GROMACS .gro file of C-alpha atoms in nm:
model
  447
    1UNK     CA    1 -17.036  -4.404   0.503
    2UNK     CA    2 -16.949  -4.743   0.643
    3UNK     CA    3 -17.314  -4.835   0.699
    4UNK     CA    4 -17.398  -4.737   0.340
    5UNK     CA    5 -17.123  -4.959   0.201
    6UNK     CA    6 -17.230  -5.248   0.423
    7UNK     CA    7 -17.591  -5.208   0.308
    8UNK     CA    8 -17.497  -5.194  -0.061
    9UNK     CA    9 -17.264  -5.494  -0.054
   10UNK     CA   10 -17.498  -5.682   0.176
   11UNK     CA   11 -17.782  -5.646  -0.073
   12UNK     CA   12 -17.571  -5.758  -0.368
   13UNK     CA   13 -17.411  -6.049  -0.180
   14UNK     CA   14 -17.747  -6.172  -0.048
   15UNK     CA   15 -17.904  -6.167  -0.395
   16UNK     CA   16 -17.597  -6.341  -0.538
   17UNK     CA   17 -17.606  -6.617  -0.275
   18UNK     CA   18 -17.978  -6.672  -0.328
   19UNK     CA   19 -17.924  -6.693  -0.702
   20UNK     CA   20 -17.634  -6.939  -0.662
   21UNK     CA   21 -17.857  -7.155  -0.443
   22UNK     CA   22 -18.111  -7.157  -0.727
   23UNK     CA   23 -17.843  -7.225  -0.992
   24UNK     CA   24 -17.594  -7.461  -0.819
   25UNK     CA   25 -17.461  -7.598  -1.150
   26UNK     CA   26 -17.383  -7.263  -1.309
   27UNK     CA   27 -17.006  -7.318  -1.306
   28UNK     CA   28 -17.051  -7.651  -1.482
   29UNK     CA   29 -17.213  -7.498  -1.789
   30UNK     CA   30 -17.149  -7.713  -2.095
   31UNK     CA   31 -17.091  -7.424  -2.336
   32UNK     CA   32 -17.085  -7.048  -2.372
   33UNK     CA   33 -17.455  -7.026  -2.453
   34UNK     CA   34 -17.553  -7.214  -2.137
   35UNK     CA   35 -17.335  -6.973  -1.937
   36UNK     CA   36 -17.491  -6.681  -2.126
   37UNK     CA   37 -17.842  -6.792  -2.026
   38UNK     CA   38 -17.737  -6.810  -1.661
   39UNK     CA   39 -17.565  -6.471  -1.668
   40UNK     CA   40 -17.869  -6.307  -1.827
   41UNK     CA   41 -18.074  -6.432  -1.531
   42UNK     CA   42 -17.811  -6.333  -1.272
   43UNK     CA   43 -17.756  -5.979  -1.402
   44UNK     CA   44 -18.132  -5.933  -1.432
   45UNK     CA   45 -18.187  -6.038  -1.070
   46UNK     CA   46 -17.922  -5.794  -0.945
   47UNK     CA   47 -18.051  -5.509  -1.163
   48UNK     CA   48 -18.418  -5.538  -1.065
   49UNK     CA   49 -18.324  -5.600  -0.701
   50UNK     CA   50 -18.113  -5.284  -0.681
   51UNK     CA   51 -18.377  -5.081  -0.862
   52UNK     CA   52 -18.656  -5.211  -0.634
   53UNK     CA   53 -18.475  -5.111  -0.315
   54UNK     CA   54 -18.375  -4.775  -0.466
   55UNK     CA   55 -18.743  -4.704  -0.535
   56UNK     CA   56 -18.843  -4.795  -0.179
   57UNK     CA   57 -18.575  -4.558  -0.043
   58UNK     CA   58 -18.711  -4.284  -0.271
   59UNK     CA   59 -19.023  -4.283  -0.049
   60UNK     CA   60 -18.806  -4.143   0.231
   61UNK     CA   61 -18.911  -4.407   0.489
   62UNK     CA   62 -18.817  -4.326   0.846
   63UNK     CA   63 -18.710  -4.673   0.961
   64UNK     CA   64 -18.372  -4.697   0.776
   65UNK     CA   65 -18.255  -4.352   0.890
   66UNK     CA   66 -18.131  -4.458   1.232
   67UNK     CA   67 -17.913  -4.742   1.101
   68UNK     CA   68 -17.786  -4.557   0.795
   69UNK     CA   69 -17.725  -4.233   0.983
   70UNK     CA   70 -17.987  -4.006   0.830
   71UNK     CA   71 -18.178  -3.939   0.510
   72UNK     CA   72 -17.869  -3.785   0.349
   73UNK     CA   73 -17.692  -4.122   0.385
   74UNK     CA   74 -18.006  -4.303   0.270
   75UNK     CA   75 -18.012  -4.093  -0.048
   76UNK     CA   76 -17.646  -4.175  -0.105
   77UNK     CA   77 -17.738  -4.544  -0.087
   78UNK     CA   78 -18.029  -4.473  -0.325
   79UNK     CA   79 -17.781  -4.319  -0.568
   80UNK     CA   80 -17.535  -4.609  -0.544
   81UNK     CA   81 -17.817  -4.858  -0.596
   82UNK     CA   82 -17.924  -4.663  -0.905
   83UNK     CA   83 -17.570  -4.679  -1.041
   84UNK     CA   84 -17.557  -5.052  -0.959
   85UNK     CA   85 -17.887  -5.106  -1.142
   86UNK     CA   86 -17.743  -4.921  -1.441
   87UNK     CA   87 -17.427  -5.135  -1.445
   88UNK     CA   88 -17.612  -5.466  -1.406
   89UNK     CA   89 -17.873  -5.364  -1.664
   90UNK     CA   90 -17.596  -5.292  -1.913
   91UNK     CA   91 -17.440  -5.631  -1.834
   92UNK     CA   92 -17.782  -5.795  -1.879
   93UNK     CA   93 -17.826  -5.628  -2.219
   94UNK     CA   94 -17.473  -5.712  -2.332
   95UNK     CA   95 -17.510  -6.079  -2.238
   96UNK     CA   96 -17.835  -6.089  -2.434
   97UNK     CA   97 -17.715  -5.900  -2.744
   98UNK     CA   98 -17.354  -6.015  -2.741
   99UNK     CA   99 -17.432  -6.365  -2.865
  100UNK     CA  100 -17.597  -6.230  -3.180
  101UNK     CA  101 -17.300  -6.003  -3.247
  102UNK     CA  102 -17.056  -6.292  -3.200
  103UNK     CA  103 -17.255  -6.510  -3.443
  104UNK     CA  104 -17.270  -6.231  -3.704
  105UNK     CA  105 -16.892  -6.183  -3.679
  106UNK     CA  106 -16.836  -6.556  -3.720
  107UNK     CA  107 -16.674  -6.592  -3.380
  108UNK     CA  108 -16.913  -6.865  -3.270
  109UNK     CA  109 -17.159  -7.093  -3.446
  110UNK     CA  110 -17.529  -7.058  -3.393
  111UNK     CA  111 -17.634  -7.338  -3.154
  112UNK     CA  112 -17.907  -7.580  -3.239
  113UNK     CA  113 -18.215  -7.521  -3.031
  114UNK     CA  114 -18.347  -7.840  -2.875
  115UNK     CA  115 -18.717  -7.902  -2.897
  116UNK     CA  116 -18.891  -7.767  -2.591
  117UNK     CA  117 -19.098  -8.019  -2.391
  118UNK     CA  118 -19.468  -7.944  -2.364
  119UNK     CA  119 -19.563  -7.724  -2.071
  120UNK     CA  120 -19.789  -7.877  -1.809
  121UNK     CA  121 -19.811  -7.583  -1.568
  122UNK     CA  122 -20.080  -7.338  -1.686
  123UNK     CA  123 -19.911  -7.043  -1.514
  124UNK     CA  124 -19.582  -7.115  -1.690
  125UNK     CA  125 -19.769  -7.158  -2.019
  126UNK     CA  126 -19.939  -6.820  -1.969
  127UNK     CA  127 -19.604  -6.648  -1.895
  128UNK     CA  128 -19.440  -6.806  -2.199
  129UNK     CA  129 -19.716  -6.653  -2.411
  130UNK     CA  130 -19.610  -6.309  -2.286
  131UNK     CA  131 -19.240  -6.346  -2.366
  132UNK     CA  132 -19.242  -6.139  -2.686
  133UNK     CA  133 -19.412  -5.827  -2.540
  134UNK     CA  134 -19.204  -5.863  -2.221
  135UNK     CA  135 -18.881  -5.865  -2.423
  136UNK     CA  136 -18.983  -5.576  -2.649
  137UNK     CA  137 -19.117  -5.352  -2.373
  138UNK     CA  138 -18.827  -5.441  -2.146
  139UNK     CA  139 -18.574  -5.336  -2.408
  140UNK     CA  140 -18.732  -4.994  -2.452
  141UNK     CA  141 -18.767  -4.950  -2.076
  142UNK     CA  142 -18.398  -5.036  -2.044
  143UNK     CA  143 -18.296  -4.767  -2.295
  144UNK     CA  144 -18.511  -4.503  -2.124
  145UNK     CA  145 -18.390  -4.602  -1.777
  146UNK     CA  146 -18.026  -4.577  -1.882
  147UNK     CA  147 -18.087  -4.228  -2.021
  148UNK     CA  148 -18.272  -4.110  -1.709
  149UNK     CA  149 -18.014  -4.251  -1.466
  150UNK     CA  150 -17.725  -4.097  -1.662
  151UNK     CA  151 -17.901  -3.759  -1.669
  152UNK     CA  152 -17.959  -3.779  -1.293
  153UNK     CA  153 -17.584  -3.822  -1.243
  154UNK     CA  154 -17.495  -3.518  -1.455
  155UNK     CA  155 -17.464  -3.221  -1.218
  156UNK     CA  156 -17.520  -2.970  -1.498
  157UNK     CA  157 -17.863  -3.117  -1.561
  158UNK     CA  158 -18.075  -2.867  -1.367
  159UNK     CA  159 -18.264  -2.971  -1.056
  160UNK     CA  160 -18.592  -2.862  -1.219
  161UNK     CA  161 -18.543  -3.101  -1.510
  162UNK     CA  162 -18.413  -3.369  -1.273
  163UNK     CA  163 -18.730  -3.335  -1.065
  164UNK     CA  164 -18.951  -3.358  -1.376
  165UNK     CA  165 -18.777  -3.650  -1.543
  166UNK     CA  166 -18.658  -3.866  -1.254
  167UNK     CA  167 -19.016  -3.962  -1.170
  168UNK     CA  168 -19.039  -4.136  -1.510
  169UNK     CA  169 -18.812  -4.407  -1.370
  170UNK     CA  170 -19.117  -4.525  -1.177
  171UNK     CA  171 -19.290  -4.593  -1.509
  172UNK     CA  172 -18.993  -4.780  -1.656
  173UNK     CA  173 -18.966  -4.979  -1.332
  174UNK     CA  174 -19.323  -5.105  -1.370
  175UNK     CA  175 -19.241  -5.221  -1.723
  176UNK     CA  176 -18.919  -5.387  -1.605
  177UNK     CA  177 -19.107  -5.557  -1.319
  178UNK     CA  178 -19.342  -5.708  -1.581
  179UNK     CA  179 -19.034  -5.806  -1.785
  180UNK     CA  180 -18.889  -5.982  -1.478
  181UNK     CA  181 -19.203  -6.171  -1.381
  182UNK     CA  182 -19.242  -6.308  -1.734
  183UNK     CA  183 -18.879  -6.384  -1.820
  184UNK     CA  184 -18.726  -6.492  -1.488
  185UNK     CA  185 -18.655  -6.864  -1.478
  186UNK     CA  186 -18.985  -7.019  -1.375
  187UNK     CA  187 -18.819  -7.251  -1.125
  188UNK     CA  188 -18.694  -6.954  -0.923
  189UNK     CA  189 -19.043  -6.875  -0.792
  190UNK     CA  190 -19.058  -7.190  -0.577
  191UNK     CA  191 -18.720  -7.122  -0.416
  192UNK     CA  192 -18.597  -6.865  -0.157
  193UNK     CA  193 -18.474  -6.646  -0.443
  194UNK     CA  194 -18.826  -6.630  -0.581
  195UNK     CA  195 -18.973  -6.534  -0.244
  196UNK     CA  196 -18.723  -6.248  -0.201
  197UNK     CA  197 -18.768  -6.142  -0.562
  198UNK     CA  198 -19.147  -6.136  -0.519
  199UNK     CA  199 -19.119  -5.920  -0.206
  200UNK     CA  200 -18.886  -5.680  -0.386
  201UNK     CA  201 -19.111  -5.657  -0.692
  202UNK     CA  202 -19.425  -5.596  -0.485
  203UNK     CA  203 -19.246  -5.335  -0.270
  204UNK     CA  204 -19.098  -5.164  -0.574
  205UNK     CA  205 -19.434  -5.163  -0.753
  206UNK     CA  206 -19.610  -5.005  -0.455
  207UNK     CA  207 -19.330  -4.748  -0.428
  208UNK     CA  208 -19.354  -4.669  -0.800
  209UNK     CA  209 -19.729  -4.609  -0.773
  210UNK     CA  210 -19.680  -4.380  -0.471
  211UNK     CA  211 -19.416  -4.183  -0.663
  212UNK     CA  212 -19.640  -4.148  -0.969
  213UNK     CA  213 -19.932  -4.031  -0.752
  214UNK     CA  214 -19.700  -3.774  -0.587
  215UNK     CA  215 -19.771  -3.908  -0.240
  216UNK     CA  216 -19.410  -3.935  -0.122
  217UNK     CA  217 -19.372  -3.821   0.239
  218UNK     CA  218 -19.738  -3.721   0.263
  219UNK     CA  219 -19.766  -3.839   0.625
  220UNK     CA  220 -19.480  -3.611   0.731
  221UNK     CA  221 -19.604  -3.293   0.566
  222UNK     CA  222 -19.741  -2.982   0.733
  223UNK     CA  223 -19.834  -2.632   0.623
  224UNK     CA  224 -19.646  -2.323   0.728
  225UNK     CA  225 -19.690  -1.953   0.666
  226UNK     CA  226 -19.399  -1.720   0.597
  227UNK     CA  227 -19.368  -1.456   0.869
  228UNK     CA  228 -19.031  -1.294   0.792
  229UNK     CA  229 -18.786  -1.267   0.504
  230UNK     CA  230 -18.439  -1.131   0.577
  231UNK     CA  231 -18.179  -1.098   0.302
  232UNK     CA  232 -17.801  -1.102   0.355
  233UNK     CA  233 -17.671  -0.984   0.016
  234UNK     CA  234 -17.304  -1.006   0.114
  235UNK     CA  235 -17.325  -1.385   0.143
  236UNK     CA  236 -17.617  -1.422  -0.101
  237UNK     CA  237 -17.835  -1.576   0.169
  238UNK     CA  238 -18.202  -1.548   0.261
  239UNK     CA  239 -18.345  -1.620   0.605
  240UNK     CA  240 -18.705  -1.745   0.594
  241UNK     CA  241 -18.910  -1.741   0.913
  242UNK     CA  242 -19.231  -1.946   0.926
  243UNK     CA  243 -19.513  -2.019   1.164
  244UNK     CA  244 -19.601  -2.388   1.147
  245UNK     CA  245 -19.948  -2.536   1.178
  246UNK     CA  246 -20.016  -2.817   1.431
  247UNK     CA  247 -19.925  -3.089   1.178
  248UNK     CA  248 -19.555  -3.018   1.239
  249UNK     CA  249 -19.432  -3.234   1.528
  250UNK     CA  250 -19.108  -3.046   1.595
  251UNK     CA  251 -18.744  -3.111   1.513
  252UNK     CA  252 -18.396  -3.144   1.657
  253UNK     CA  253 -18.113  -2.902   1.581
  254UNK     CA  254 -17.919  -3.014   1.275
  255UNK     CA  255 -18.215  -3.171   1.096
  256UNK     CA  256 -18.354  -3.058   0.762
  257UNK     CA  257 -18.685  -3.056   0.577
  258UNK     CA  258 -18.820  -3.050   0.223
  259UNK     CA  259 -18.992  -2.721   0.145
  260UNK     CA  260 -19.238  -2.670  -0.140
  261UNK     CA  261 -19.331  -2.313  -0.226
  262UNK     CA  262 -19.410  -2.387  -0.591
  263UNK     CA  263 -19.573  -2.716  -0.693
  264UNK     CA  264 -19.422  -2.690  -1.039
  265UNK     CA  265 -19.074  -2.664  -0.891
  266UNK     CA  266 -19.123  -2.940  -0.638
  267UNK     CA  267 -18.972  -2.991  -0.294
  268UNK     CA  268 -18.622  -2.866  -0.212
  269UNK     CA  269 -18.420  -2.971   0.095
  270UNK     CA  270 -18.324  -2.693   0.336
  271UNK     CA  271 -18.146  -2.726   0.671
  272UNK     CA  272 -18.344  -2.591   0.966
  273UNK     CA  273 -18.169  -2.296   1.131
  274UNK     CA  274 -18.374  -2.271   1.451
  275UNK     CA  275 -18.445  -2.462   1.770
  276UNK     CA  276 -18.797  -2.592   1.818
  277UNK     CA  277 -19.030  -2.422   2.063
  278UNK     CA  278 -19.376  -2.579   2.081
  279UNK     CA  279 -19.516  -2.256   2.226
  280UNK     CA  280 -19.457  -2.025   1.929
  281UNK     CA  281 -19.427  -2.306   1.666
  282UNK     CA  282 -19.183  -2.104   1.457
  283UNK     CA  283 -18.918  -2.244   1.226
  284UNK     CA  284 -18.636  -2.078   1.032
  285UNK     CA  285 -18.456  -2.177   0.714
  286UNK     CA  286 -18.149  -2.012   0.564
  287UNK     CA  287 -18.095  -2.058   0.192
  288UNK     CA  288 -17.812  -1.948  -0.033
  289UNK     CA  289 -17.830  -1.849  -0.400
  290UNK     CA  290 -17.653  -2.153  -0.546
  291UNK     CA  291 -17.880  -2.222  -0.844
  292UNK     CA  292 -18.172  -2.090  -1.044
  293UNK     CA  293 -18.434  -2.180  -0.785
  294UNK     CA  294 -18.257  -2.046  -0.476
  295UNK     CA  295 -18.150  -1.733  -0.666
  296UNK     CA  296 -18.515  -1.656  -0.741
  297UNK     CA  297 -18.642  -1.707  -0.385
  298UNK     CA  298 -18.607  -1.341  -0.271
  299UNK     CA  299 -18.834  -1.242  -0.562
  300UNK     CA  300 -19.081  -1.532  -0.551
  301UNK     CA  301 -19.144  -1.561  -0.176
  302UNK     CA  302 -19.362  -1.320   0.019
  303UNK     CA  303 -19.463  -1.270   0.381
  304UNK     CA  304 -19.797  -1.441   0.439
  305UNK     CA  305 -19.735  -1.702   0.168
  306UNK     CA  306 -19.830  -2.060   0.254
  307UNK     CA  307 -19.571  -2.332   0.197
  308UNK     CA  308 -19.560  -2.707   0.255
  309UNK     CA  309 -19.287  -2.849   0.480
  310UNK     CA  310 -19.201  -3.219   0.496
  311UNK     CA  311 -18.987  -3.372   0.766
  312UNK     CA  312 -18.791  -3.349   0.978
  313UNK     CA  313 -18.512  -3.567   0.841
  314UNK     CA  314 -18.149  -3.631   0.924
  315UNK     CA  315 -17.936  -3.755   1.211
  316UNK     CA  316 -17.684  -3.470   1.222
  317UNK     CA  317 -17.787  -3.409   1.583
  318UNK     CA  318 -17.456  -3.363   1.772
  319UNK     CA  319 -17.511  -3.668   1.992
  320UNK     CA  320 -17.188  -3.818   2.127
  321UNK     CA  321 -17.003  -3.855   2.453
  322UNK     CA  322 -16.693  -3.651   2.366
  323UNK     CA  323 -16.592  -3.379   2.616
  324UNK     CA  324 -16.513  -3.147   2.327
  325UNK     CA  325 -16.667  -3.086   1.987
  326UNK     CA  326 -16.525  -2.908   1.684
  327UNK     CA  327 -16.787  -2.774   1.444
  328UNK     CA  328 -16.694  -2.677   1.089
  329UNK     CA  329 -16.942  -2.497   0.866
  330UNK     CA  330 -16.837  -2.420   0.510
  331UNK     CA  331 -17.052  -2.153   0.343
  332UNK     CA  332 -17.422  -2.228   0.383
  333UNK     CA  333 -17.315  -2.536   0.580
  334UNK     CA  334 -17.319  -2.308   0.886
  335UNK     CA  335 -17.699  -2.353   0.909
  336UNK     CA  336 -17.724  -2.664   1.134
  337UNK     CA  337 -17.478  -2.508   1.377
  338UNK     CA  338 -17.695  -2.196   1.406
  339UNK     CA  339 -17.987  -2.420   1.502
  340UNK     CA  340 -17.778  -2.601   1.761
  341UNK     CA  341 -17.651  -2.274   1.912
  342UNK     CA  342 -18.006  -2.144   1.948
  343UNK     CA  343 -18.099  -2.469   2.119
  344UNK     CA  344 -17.803  -2.443   2.359
  345UNK     CA  345 -17.885  -2.080   2.437
  346UNK     CA  346 -18.242  -2.180   2.526
  347UNK     CA  347 -18.135  -2.492   2.717
  348UNK     CA  348 -17.783  -2.444   2.860
  349UNK     CA  349 -17.789  -2.790   3.020
  350UNK     CA  350 -17.791  -2.939   2.669
  351UNK     CA  351 -17.414  -2.890   2.648
  352UNK     CA  352 -17.349  -3.124   2.941
  353UNK     CA  353 -17.014  -2.956   3.005
  354UNK     CA  354 -16.888  -2.986   2.647
  355UNK     CA  355 -16.638  -2.733   2.516
  356UNK     CA  356 -16.726  -2.633   2.160
  357UNK     CA  357 -16.530  -2.450   1.890
  358UNK     CA  358 -16.712  -2.343   1.574
  359UNK     CA  359 -16.513  -2.266   1.259
  360UNK     CA  360 -16.702  -2.087   0.984
  361UNK     CA  361 -16.520  -2.060   0.653
  362UNK     CA  362 -16.673  -1.831   0.391
  363UNK     CA  363 -16.567  -1.695   0.055
  364UNK     CA  364 -16.794  -1.393   0.105
  365UNK     CA  365 -16.834  -1.120   0.366
  366UNK     CA  366 -17.153  -0.989   0.525
  367UNK     CA  367 -17.100  -0.800   0.849
  368UNK     CA  368 -17.465  -0.822   0.957
  369UNK     CA  369 -17.476  -1.199   0.906
  370UNK     CA  370 -17.147  -1.243   1.093
  371UNK     CA  371 -17.268  -1.018   1.376
  372UNK     CA  372 -17.576  -1.236   1.425
  373UNK     CA  373 -17.361  -1.547   1.414
  374UNK     CA  374 -17.130  -1.397   1.678
  375UNK     CA  375 -17.428  -1.316   1.901
  376UNK     CA  376 -17.564  -1.668   1.866
  377UNK     CA  377 -17.224  -1.816   1.959
  378UNK     CA  378 -17.191  -1.590   2.264
  379UNK     CA  379 -17.540  -1.680   2.388
  380UNK     CA  380 -17.463  -2.053   2.347
  381UNK     CA  381 -17.117  -2.040   2.505
  382UNK     CA  382 -16.950  -2.151   2.181
  383UNK     CA  383 -16.606  -2.023   2.082
  384UNK     CA  384 -16.641  -1.886   1.728
  385UNK     CA  385 -16.373  -1.861   1.458
  386UNK     CA  386 -16.480  -1.683   1.138
  387UNK     CA  387 -16.247  -1.703   0.838
  388UNK     CA  388 -16.309  -1.516   0.514
  389UNK     CA  389 -16.097  -1.678   0.243
  390UNK     CA  390 -15.969  -1.356   0.082
  391UNK     CA  391 -15.892  -1.194   0.417
  392UNK     CA  392 -15.779  -1.482   0.638
  393UNK     CA  393 -15.676  -1.755   0.399
  394UNK     CA  394 -15.816  -2.105   0.374
  395UNK     CA  395 -15.919  -2.312   0.675
  396UNK     CA  396 -15.693  -2.615   0.715
  397UNK     CA  397 -15.657  -2.899   0.960
  398UNK     CA  398 -15.335  -2.742   1.086
  399UNK     CA  399 -15.513  -2.415   1.172
  400UNK     CA  400 -15.789  -2.603   1.354
  401UNK     CA  401 -15.540  -2.805   1.559
  402UNK     CA  402 -15.348  -2.490   1.649
  403UNK     CA  403 -15.668  -2.324   1.773
  404UNK     CA  404 -15.788  -2.634   1.962
  405UNK     CA  405 -15.486  -2.795   2.135
  406UNK     CA  406 -15.693  -3.080   2.282
  407UNK     CA  407 -15.838  -3.175   1.941
  408UNK     CA  408 -15.753  -3.542   2.000
  409UNK     CA  409 -16.032  -3.557   2.261
  410UNK     CA  410 -16.287  -3.399   2.029
  411UNK     CA  411 -16.542  -3.514   1.778
  412UNK     CA  412 -16.571  -3.320   1.453
  413UNK     CA  413 -16.905  -3.221   1.302
  414UNK     CA  414 -16.881  -3.095   0.945
  415UNK     CA  415 -17.135  -2.947   0.704
  416UNK     CA  416 -17.017  -2.796   0.378
  417UNK     CA  417 -16.859  -2.881   0.042
  418UNK     CA  418 -16.772  -3.250  -0.002
  419UNK     CA  419 -16.419  -3.179  -0.131
  420UNK     CA  420 -16.349  -2.962   0.173
  421UNK     CA  421 -16.471  -3.242   0.403
  422UNK     CA  422 -16.260  -3.506   0.229
  423UNK     CA  423 -15.946  -3.290   0.258
  424UNK     CA  424 -15.999  -3.228   0.629
  425UNK     CA  425 -16.081  -3.593   0.696
  426UNK     CA  426 -15.761  -3.709   0.526
  427UNK     CA  427 -15.560  -3.445   0.711
  428UNK     CA  428 -15.690  -3.540   1.055
  429UNK     CA  429 -15.666  -3.913   0.982
  430UNK     CA  430 -15.303  -3.858   0.888
  431UNK     CA  431 -15.247  -3.715   1.239
  432UNK     CA  432 -15.388  -4.025   1.406
  433UNK     CA  433 -15.745  -3.899   1.449
  434UNK     CA  434 -16.014  -4.172   1.429
  435UNK     CA  435 -16.203  -4.010   1.141
  436UNK     CA  436 -16.423  -4.315   1.077
  437UNK     CA  437 -16.587  -4.290   1.419
  438UNK     CA  438 -16.549  -3.925   1.518
  439UNK     CA  439 -16.577  -3.726   1.196
  440UNK     CA  440 -16.949  -3.666   1.139
  441UNK     CA  441 -17.050  -3.526   0.802
  442UNK     CA  442 -17.377  -3.415   0.648
  443UNK     CA  443 -17.393  -3.548   0.288
  444UNK     CA  444 -17.633  -3.272   0.186
  445UNK     CA  445 -17.689  -3.386  -0.170
  446UNK     CA  446 -18.028  -3.524  -0.273
  447UNK     CA  447 -17.931  -3.646  -0.622
   0.00000   0.00000   0.00000
């Protein structure tokens, strides 16, 4: 989380400093309307900058994953940038409209507009001629963008509708990029701010076109064929076994992929529940009925069906130097740990002498699923603790520390509900545990 916060604030601070360098006299504005003009420019720069980078991250590029800690963290930054763009766009609109409201209410007098000097630069003259359409189109793009971003933040707005509508932000971005090019202060383009702004606009425009052409992640996609389907009704889970074609380059335990079985539904992220073996090229996913799409999978998938898999993504790969690890899987969050145990069973040296305790907390009971989990843990040399909420009570930090006396020497790897993770993190931090460095969490939320 620290890297995401640094990236977000770093972007906003850099754009602010570049803008201040272009507007060094902003704090010496003679009147409110001069300040208003500057703030319209400033809020617009921050809004389009945040939106441009958010669009680039939507392409799921591989290069930021290492620094940010995985695609899940990158998507969290994408979300925060979207919220930032929403806030700065609202500020931009309010600065623009607020003056008219204040004049209508009699709070301020309408200023006299000085006569504009003739324009000598043909490019500037051309852009000035486009001001009216840029303002009109930009206003409508702003309204639509606000609606789409707000809908994306509403969890009750179904993933299907989110998938269908969120792509429209690429269209509104193209309109807002035109709005920016025409209405940004012309002098900016010859300064460092203009160079950075141009790079962001070009990058965002390319990203928007790729999104609209549905070419996101195309270089990391491969076809697979379903070989097995195993249902675990007690925990409402479905295990999907696939044979991958040569386009799949393999994966590490703990990573995930986007799976498309229905083009109309789009790609859904699923954690990989198997270790990679280049000989048989098989891969396993475990899904849980948490929404309309995942609830329908047992009825819509069939052995022999061809699906498209994109990835792998994520940095939840259990890499650290701690002599002991504590794994915590809440509900379907057990999946990356299954993959890691299969890897350790196939390559015992991968543990490097680490002692591992796995805690699986579930609100549901399925003896067959738990039996397979127990077998996987035994084969990997992992000490397993299964807790069913109704039978054993809730899993707490106190229970974990009682079961693992040397917990201070451990790192914690968590995958499950965010609220559960936050509670455990606070609990361990309160006992002196360095949660910032040794509590690793998968933020498995793609919106």
